[in-house]
Amino acid sequence: MRTQIRPTLVILSLLTFITGLLYPMAITGIAQWVFPWQANGSLLERDGQVIGSALIGQPFDDPRYFWGRPSATASFPYNAAASSGSNLGPTNPALEEAVRVRLEVLRAADPANTQPVPVDLVTTSGSGLDPHISVAAALYQVSRVARARGLAEEQVRALVEQYTEGRQFGVLGEPRVNVLRLNLALDETTRKHERLHSGWR
Amino acid sequence: MTVTGVLQIGIFFLALLALVKPLGTYIMRVYSGERVFLERILGPVERLIYRFAGVEPSQEMSWKTYAVAMLLFNAAGLLFLYALQRLQGVLPLNPQGFVAVSPDLAFNTAASFVTNTNWQAYGGETTMSHLTRMLGLTAQNFLSAATGMAVAIAFIRGLARHTANTIGNFWVDLVRGTLYILLPLAVVLALLLVSQGVVQTLSAYKTVALLDPTTNADGQPVTEQTLALGPAASQIAIKHLGTNGGGFFNANSAHPFENPTPLTNFLEMLAEAVIAFSLTYTFGKMVGDTRQGWALLAVMMIILVGSTLVAYVSESAGNPRLAALGVEQTASSLNPGGNMEGKEVRFGIANSALFAVVTTGTSTGAVNSMHDSFTPLGGLVLLWLMQLGEIAPGGVGSGLYGILVFAIVAVFVAGLMVGRTPEYLGKKIEVYEMKMASLIILIMPMVVLSFTALAVVTAAGKASVFNPGPHGFSEVLYAFTSMANNNGSAFGGLNANTPFYNITGGLVMLIGRFWPAVPALALAGSLARKKKVPSSAGTLPTHTPLFILWLLSVILIVGALNFFPALALGPVAEHFLLFR
């Protein structure tokens, strides 16, 4: 047994050094050089200011914006420093109650809308940071957003279509809409729209 | 279920099968000491390690020496990782200024990573410094996986050799597995992950303004979001390849910085399964009959594909209670539908169900959706895959020696039925072999069931339960099943970061890993010493469809008998609550 102590200590140290220091440092170096945008969090900018990450959702509850999925992160929704799901089981009454409240809020914000509510819009995601909603969930919100912004529904629907991401390579994953990107585009459209109208006055 | 969903599942399994032969051959070459192309670059490093360590690579070990070296190495790793977590507050690369990890949590996490379990009682982005995650967690991801592979290779040598006293050199197997198999694959995978958006930086977390400010639980306005960053891609690559599964972030592979696109999801699933499946081919090559390896692969595949279909159907059906509220859960081209609680839109139902099955089948334990929120039958499949003993395909290495032990039991039972001395690959299976096999197979259910019972009768055990009713029992059963089988996934509602679960869990993980590993090496030593018996008309061939079915039956019967009562109290009872 004693003869194995030296190899234990030496090999543990050297392999830890290689796999725990050299390897992550090398990957960091290459990543920062070849893929700097991705490696640093896929940050989005507006007017030279960082406005979020293309991969991390943000909380929205203003009727003028598309809303993302409900989030179960601690203390406030979409807390990107503490990712978490709700972990509510399928038979937990708290799940049923939470979904019921979310349905009410959605319907109250757009009483004339009688479409069925897509499931992803009333359930929390695994990470609490899901940047996407389904295409159905975006289309469900078109009427509300258009009214709140004074835009034509067709115009908003066209934006949703423009920001719909298909399956990767046509087959992998699900079609989806990035909520933050869509909302940024929506702000841009509204700005142009207002500029156009103020020009006429 | 949708056509694209089934198609994606089909593509995954085909891609996996296509890799088995090339990777399995390469692994065989690495462990047989043949020259591989990477030795041009890493050969000097390998030789330097042996020189500093005073290891003579050509000198082989008896099973006892092999076991001692393996245990010493892992004990030292355990101590080092514990110390690193306790000292992280005063060590560099800690831009968020995290303090020392508490003693019970540090013990649990050290046991978790050394045993290849990667049970996550910690929240990655709220507890661990960059240095801890690199030098501690990332390094142990490599080393625990390399340990598992080494034991499996030693086991195969025991079967392949005859009248031999040695089963290889642990240090050589460990170093070569790390340098020539895990490291190159991890480098390639890490860079692919970064290209898709997995973060890789040493800088501090980044704070950005919110487009639409919100309020927190206390009614205070929140105008900013802090994005947790770090050297994630390097850890995540090996987390999957080594069937480790411990997340960089709390939400693990559901977190968009850990698994941003359907492509990364596909690659992560592939990485989890590819080495474990390829080792069946390595086994076939090393015992000189690749049909033996394909037979084991067939058993693993049948279990895994069958489980995927059950989980997929169950999750697609959604939650009847939400349907009653008028929520649209029907899948269409615009809506993934199904049970979306705890799942991400980019993955939908098919990729969440497949990932969950692969991660529990392989003992990885990474999650891209929250298993606690699965439908009762979806969750049952995941529990059951672990309760079979992590053999379909199981963790890298540990899965292979696990299923080989089942194969030995299967030939033994068949031998009893026809009244002949059982043999496997020309080796007589006798009393000593059956003792070791029983030790390996029976310890896991004993540990799982007794610790689950302990938890549900003590206040400390019950206090952590989150969901009411039978689901709460499932959470506890899942926790000990996962830890004893070195899986690491969880029904995450259970508050695992308490002294009770940290300490019992740490012990369960250590027992679940090393109790089977030592008898497995003893078995290897005993098999290596035996003479090879030429096969005769009375020999049960172990590569035929009949044997595949027989081995499958033995695995399922042992698993079912052990756990059916416990499953009836948890997921089965819950299913009938939901669909009465």
Coordinates of N, CA, C and O in Angstrom, one line a residue, chain B residues 411-485:
Chain B
V411 N -26.1 -16.3 -16.7 CA -25.6 -17.6 -17.1 C -25.7 -18.6 -15.9 O -26.0 -19.8 -16.1
F412 N -25.6 -18.0 -14.7 CA -25.7 -18.9 -13.5 C -27.1 -19.4 -13.4 O -27.3 -20.6 -13.1
V413 N -28.1 -18.5 -13.5 CA -29.5 -18.9 -13.4 C -29.8 -19.9 -14.5 O -30.5 -21.0 -14.2
A414 N -29.4 -19.7 -15.7 CA -29.6 -20.6 -16.8 C -29.0 -21.9 -16.5 O -29.6 -23.0 -16.7
G415 N -27.8 -21.9 -15.9 CA -27.1 -23.1 -15.6 C -27.8 -23.9 -14.5 O -27.9 -25.2 -14.6
L416 N -28.4 -23.3 -13.5 CA -29.2 -24.0 -12.5 C -30.4 -24.7 -13.1 O -30.7 -25.8 -12.7
M417 N -31.0 -24.0 -14.1 CA -32.2 -24.6 -14.7 C -31.9 -25.9 -15.4 O -32.7 -26.8 -15.4
V418 N -30.8 -26.0 -16.1 CA -30.5 -27.2 -16.9 C -29.5 -28.1 -16.1 O -29.2 -29.2 -16.6
G419 N -29.0 -27.7 -15.0 CA -28.2 -28.6 -14.2 C -26.8 -28.7 -14.7 O -26.2 -29.8 -14.6
R420 N -26.2 -27.7 -15.3 CA -24.8 -27.7 -15.8 C -24.0 -26.6 -15.1 O -24.6 -25.6 -14.7
T421 N -22.7 -26.8 -15.0 CA -21.9 -25.7 -14.4 C -21.9 -24.5 -15.4 O -21.6 -24.7 -16.6
P422 N -22.3 -23.4 -14.9 CA -22.4 -22.2 -15.8 C -21.0 -21.7 -16.2 O -20.1 -21.8 -15.4
E423 N -20.9 -21.2 -17.4 CA -19.7 -20.6 -17.8 C -20.0 -19.3 -18.6 O -21.1 -19.3 -19.3
Y424 N -19.1 -18.4 -18.5 CA -19.3 -17.2 -19.3 C -17.9 -16.9 -20.0 O -16.9 -16.8 -19.4
L425 N -18.0 -16.8 -21.3 CA -16.8 -16.6 -22.1 C -15.7 -17.6 -21.8 O -14.5 -17.3 -21.6
G426 N -16.1 -18.9 -21.6 CA -15.1 -19.9 -21.3 C -14.6 -20.0 -19.8 O -13.7 -20.7 -19.5
K427 N -15.2 -19.1 -19.0 CA -14.8 -19.1 -17.6 C -15.9 -19.8 -16.7 O -17.1 -19.4 -16.8
K428 N -15.5 -20.7 -15.9 CA -16.5 -21.4 -15.0 C -17.0 -20.4 -14.0 O -16.1 -19.7 -13.3
I429 N -18.3 -20.3 -13.8 CA -18.8 -19.4 -12.8 C -19.1 -20.2 -11.5 O -19.9 -21.1 -11.6
E430 N -18.3 -20.0 -10.5 CA -18.4 -20.8 -9.3 C -18.9 -20.0 -8.1 O -19.3 -18.8 -8.2
V431 N -18.7 -20.6 -6.9 CA -19.3 -20.0 -5.7 C -18.7 -18.6 -5.4 O -19.4 -17.6 -5.2
Y432 N -17.4 -18.4 -5.6 CA -16.8 -17.2 -5.3 C -17.3 -16.1 -6.2 O -17.6 -15.0 -5.8
E433 N -17.4 -16.4 -7.5 CA -17.9 -15.4 -8.5 C -19.4 -15.0 -8.1 O -19.7 -13.8 -8.2
M434 N -20.2 -16.0 -7.7 CA -21.6 -15.6 -7.4 C -21.7 -14.8 -6.1 O -22.5 -13.9 -6.0
K435 N -20.8 -15.1 -5.2 CA -20.7 -14.2 -4.0 C -20.5 -12.8 -4.3 O -21.1 -11.9 -3.9
M436 N -19.4 -12.6 -5.1 CA -19.1 -11.2 -5.5 C -20.2 -10.6 -6.3 O -20.6 -9.4 -6.1
A437 N -20.8 -11.3 -7.2 CA -21.9 -10.8 -8.1 C -23.1 -10.4 -7.2 O -23.7 -9.3 -7.4
S438 N -23.4 -11.2 -6.2 CA -24.5 -10.9 -5.3 C -24.2 -9.6 -4.5 O -25.1 -8.8 -4.3
L439 N -23.0 -9.5 -4.0 CA -22.6 -8.3 -3.2 C -22.8 -7.1 -4.1 O -23.3 -6.1 -3.6
I440 N -22.4 -7.2 -5.3 CA -22.5 -6.0 -6.2 C -24.0 -5.6 -6.5 O -24.4 -4.5 -6.4
I441 N -24.8 -6.7 -6.8 CA -26.2 -6.4 -7.2 C -27.1 -6.0 -6.0 O -28.0 -5.2 -6.1
L442 N -26.9 -6.7 -4.8 CA -27.8 -6.5 -3.7 C -27.6 -5.2 -2.9 O -28.5 -4.7 -2.2
I443 N -26.3 -4.7 -2.9 CA -26.1 -3.6 -2.0 C -26.9 -2.4 -2.4 O -27.4 -1.7 -1.5
M444 N -27.1 -2.1 -3.7 CA -27.8 -0.9 -4.1 C -29.2 -0.9 -3.6 O -29.6 0.1 -3.0
P445 N -30.1 -1.9 -3.9 CA -31.4 -1.8 -3.4 C -31.5 -1.7 -1.9 O -32.4 -1.0 -1.4
M446 N -30.6 -2.4 -1.2 CA -30.6 -2.3 0.3 C -30.4 -0.9 0.7 O -31.1 -0.4 1.6
V447 N -29.4 -0.3 0.1 CA -29.1 1.1 0.6 C -30.2 2.1 0.2 O -30.6 2.9 1.0
V448 N -30.7 1.9 -1.0 CA -31.8 2.8 -1.4 C -33.0 2.7 -0.5 O -33.5 3.7 0.0
L449 N -33.4 1.5 -0.3 CA -34.7 1.3 0.4 C -34.5 1.6 1.9 O -35.4 2.2 2.5
S450 N -33.4 1.3 2.5 CA -33.3 1.5 3.9 C -33.1 3.0 4.2 O -33.7 3.5 5.1
F451 N -32.3 3.7 3.3 CA -32.2 5.1 3.6 C -33.5 5.9 3.3 O -33.8 6.9 3.9
T452 N -34.2 5.5 2.3 CA -35.5 6.1 2.0 C -36.4 5.9 3.2 O -37.1 6.8 3.7
A453 N -36.4 4.7 3.8 CA -37.3 4.4 4.9 C -36.8 5.3 6.1 O -37.7 5.9 6.8
L454 N -35.5 5.4 6.3 CA -35.0 6.3 7.4 C -35.5 7.7 7.2 O -36.0 8.4 8.1
A455 N -35.4 8.2 6.0 CA -35.8 9.6 5.7 C -37.3 9.8 6.0 O -37.7 10.9 6.5
V456 N -38.1 8.9 5.6 CA -39.6 9.1 5.7 C -40.1 8.9 7.1 O -41.2 9.2 7.4
V457 N -39.3 8.3 8.0 CA -39.7 8.2 9.4 C -39.1 9.2 10.3 O -39.4 9.3 11.5
T458 N -38.1 10.0 9.8 CA -37.5 11.0 10.7 C -37.9 12.4 10.3 O -38.2 12.7 9.1
A459 N -38.0 13.3 11.3 CA -38.4 14.7 11.0 C -37.5 15.4 10.1 O -37.9 16.1 9.2
A460 N -36.1 15.1 10.3 CA -35.1 15.8 9.4 C -35.3 15.3 8.0 O -35.1 16.1 7.1
G461 N -35.7 14.1 7.8 CA -35.9 13.6 6.4 C -37.1 14.2 5.8 O -37.1 14.6 4.6
K462 N -38.2 14.3 6.6 CA -39.5 14.7 6.0 C -39.5 16.2 5.8 O -40.3 16.7 5.0
A463 N -38.7 17.0 6.6 CA -38.8 18.5 6.5 C -38.4 19.0 5.1 O -38.8 20.1 4.7
S464 N -37.6 18.2 4.4 CA -37.1 18.7 3.1 C -38.1 18.4 2.0 O -37.9 19.0 0.9
V465 N -39.1 17.6 2.2 CA -40.0 17.3 1.2 C -40.8 18.5 0.7 O -41.3 19.3 1.6
F466 N -41.0 18.7 -0.6 CA -41.6 19.9 -1.1 C -43.0 19.7 -1.6 O -43.9 20.4 -1.3
N467 N -43.3 18.7 -2.4 CA -44.6 18.4 -2.9 C -45.4 17.5 -2.0 O -44.9 16.6 -1.4
P468 N -46.7 17.8 -1.9 CA -47.6 17.0 -1.0 C -47.9 15.6 -1.7 O -47.7 15.4 -2.9
G469 N -48.4 14.7 -0.9 CA -49.0 13.4 -1.3 C -47.9 12.4 -1.8 O -46.8 12.6 -1.4
P470 N -48.3 11.5 -2.6 CA -47.4 10.4 -3.0 C -46.1 11.0 -3.7 O -45.0 10.4 -3.7
H471 N -46.3 12.2 -4.3 CA -45.2 12.8 -5.0 C -44.0 13.1 -4.1 O -42.9 13.1 -4.4
G472 N -44.4 13.5 -2.8 CA -43.4 13.8 -1.8 C -42.6 12.6 -1.5 O -41.3 12.7 -1.4
F473 N -43.2 11.4 -1.4 CA -42.5 10.2 -1.2 C -41.6 9.9 -2.4 O -40.4 9.5 -2.2
S474 N -42.1 10.2 -3.6 CA -41.2 9.9 -4.8 C -40.0 10.8 -4.7 O -38.9 10.3 -5.2
E475 N -40.1 12.0 -4.2 CA -38.9 12.9 -4.1 C -37.8 12.2 -3.3 O -36.6 12.2 -3.7
V476 N -38.2 11.6 -2.2 CA -37.2 11.0 -1.3 C -36.6 9.7 -1.9 O -35.4 9.5 -2.0
L477 N -37.5 8.9 -2.5 CA -37.1 7.7 -3.1 C -36.2 8.0 -4.3 O -35.1 7.4 -4.5
Y478 N -36.5 9.1 -5.0 CA -35.7 9.5 -6.2 C -34.3 9.9 -5.7 O -33.3 9.6 -6.3
A479 N -34.3 10.6 -4.6 CA -33.0 11.2 -4.1 C -32.0 10.0 -3.7 O -30.9 10.0 -4.2
F480 N -32.5 9.0 -3.0 CA -31.6 8.0 -2.6 C -31.3 7.0 -3.8 O -30.2 6.4 -3.9
T481 N -32.3 6.8 -4.6 CA -32.0 6.0 -5.8 C -30.9 6.6 -6.7 O -30.0 6.0 -7.1
S482 N -31.0 8.0 -6.8 CA -30.1 8.7 -7.7 C -28.7 8.7 -7.1 O -27.7 8.4 -7.7
M483 N -28.6 8.9 -5.7 CA -27.3 8.9 -5.1 C -26.7 7.5 -5.0 O -25.5 7.4 -5.3
A484 N -27.4 6.5 -4.7 CA -26.8 5.2 -4.6 C -26.4 4.6 -5.9 O -25.5 3.8 -6.0
N485 N -27.0 5.1 -7.0 CA -26.6 4.6 -8.3 C -25.7 5.6 -9.0 O -25.4 5.5 -10.2

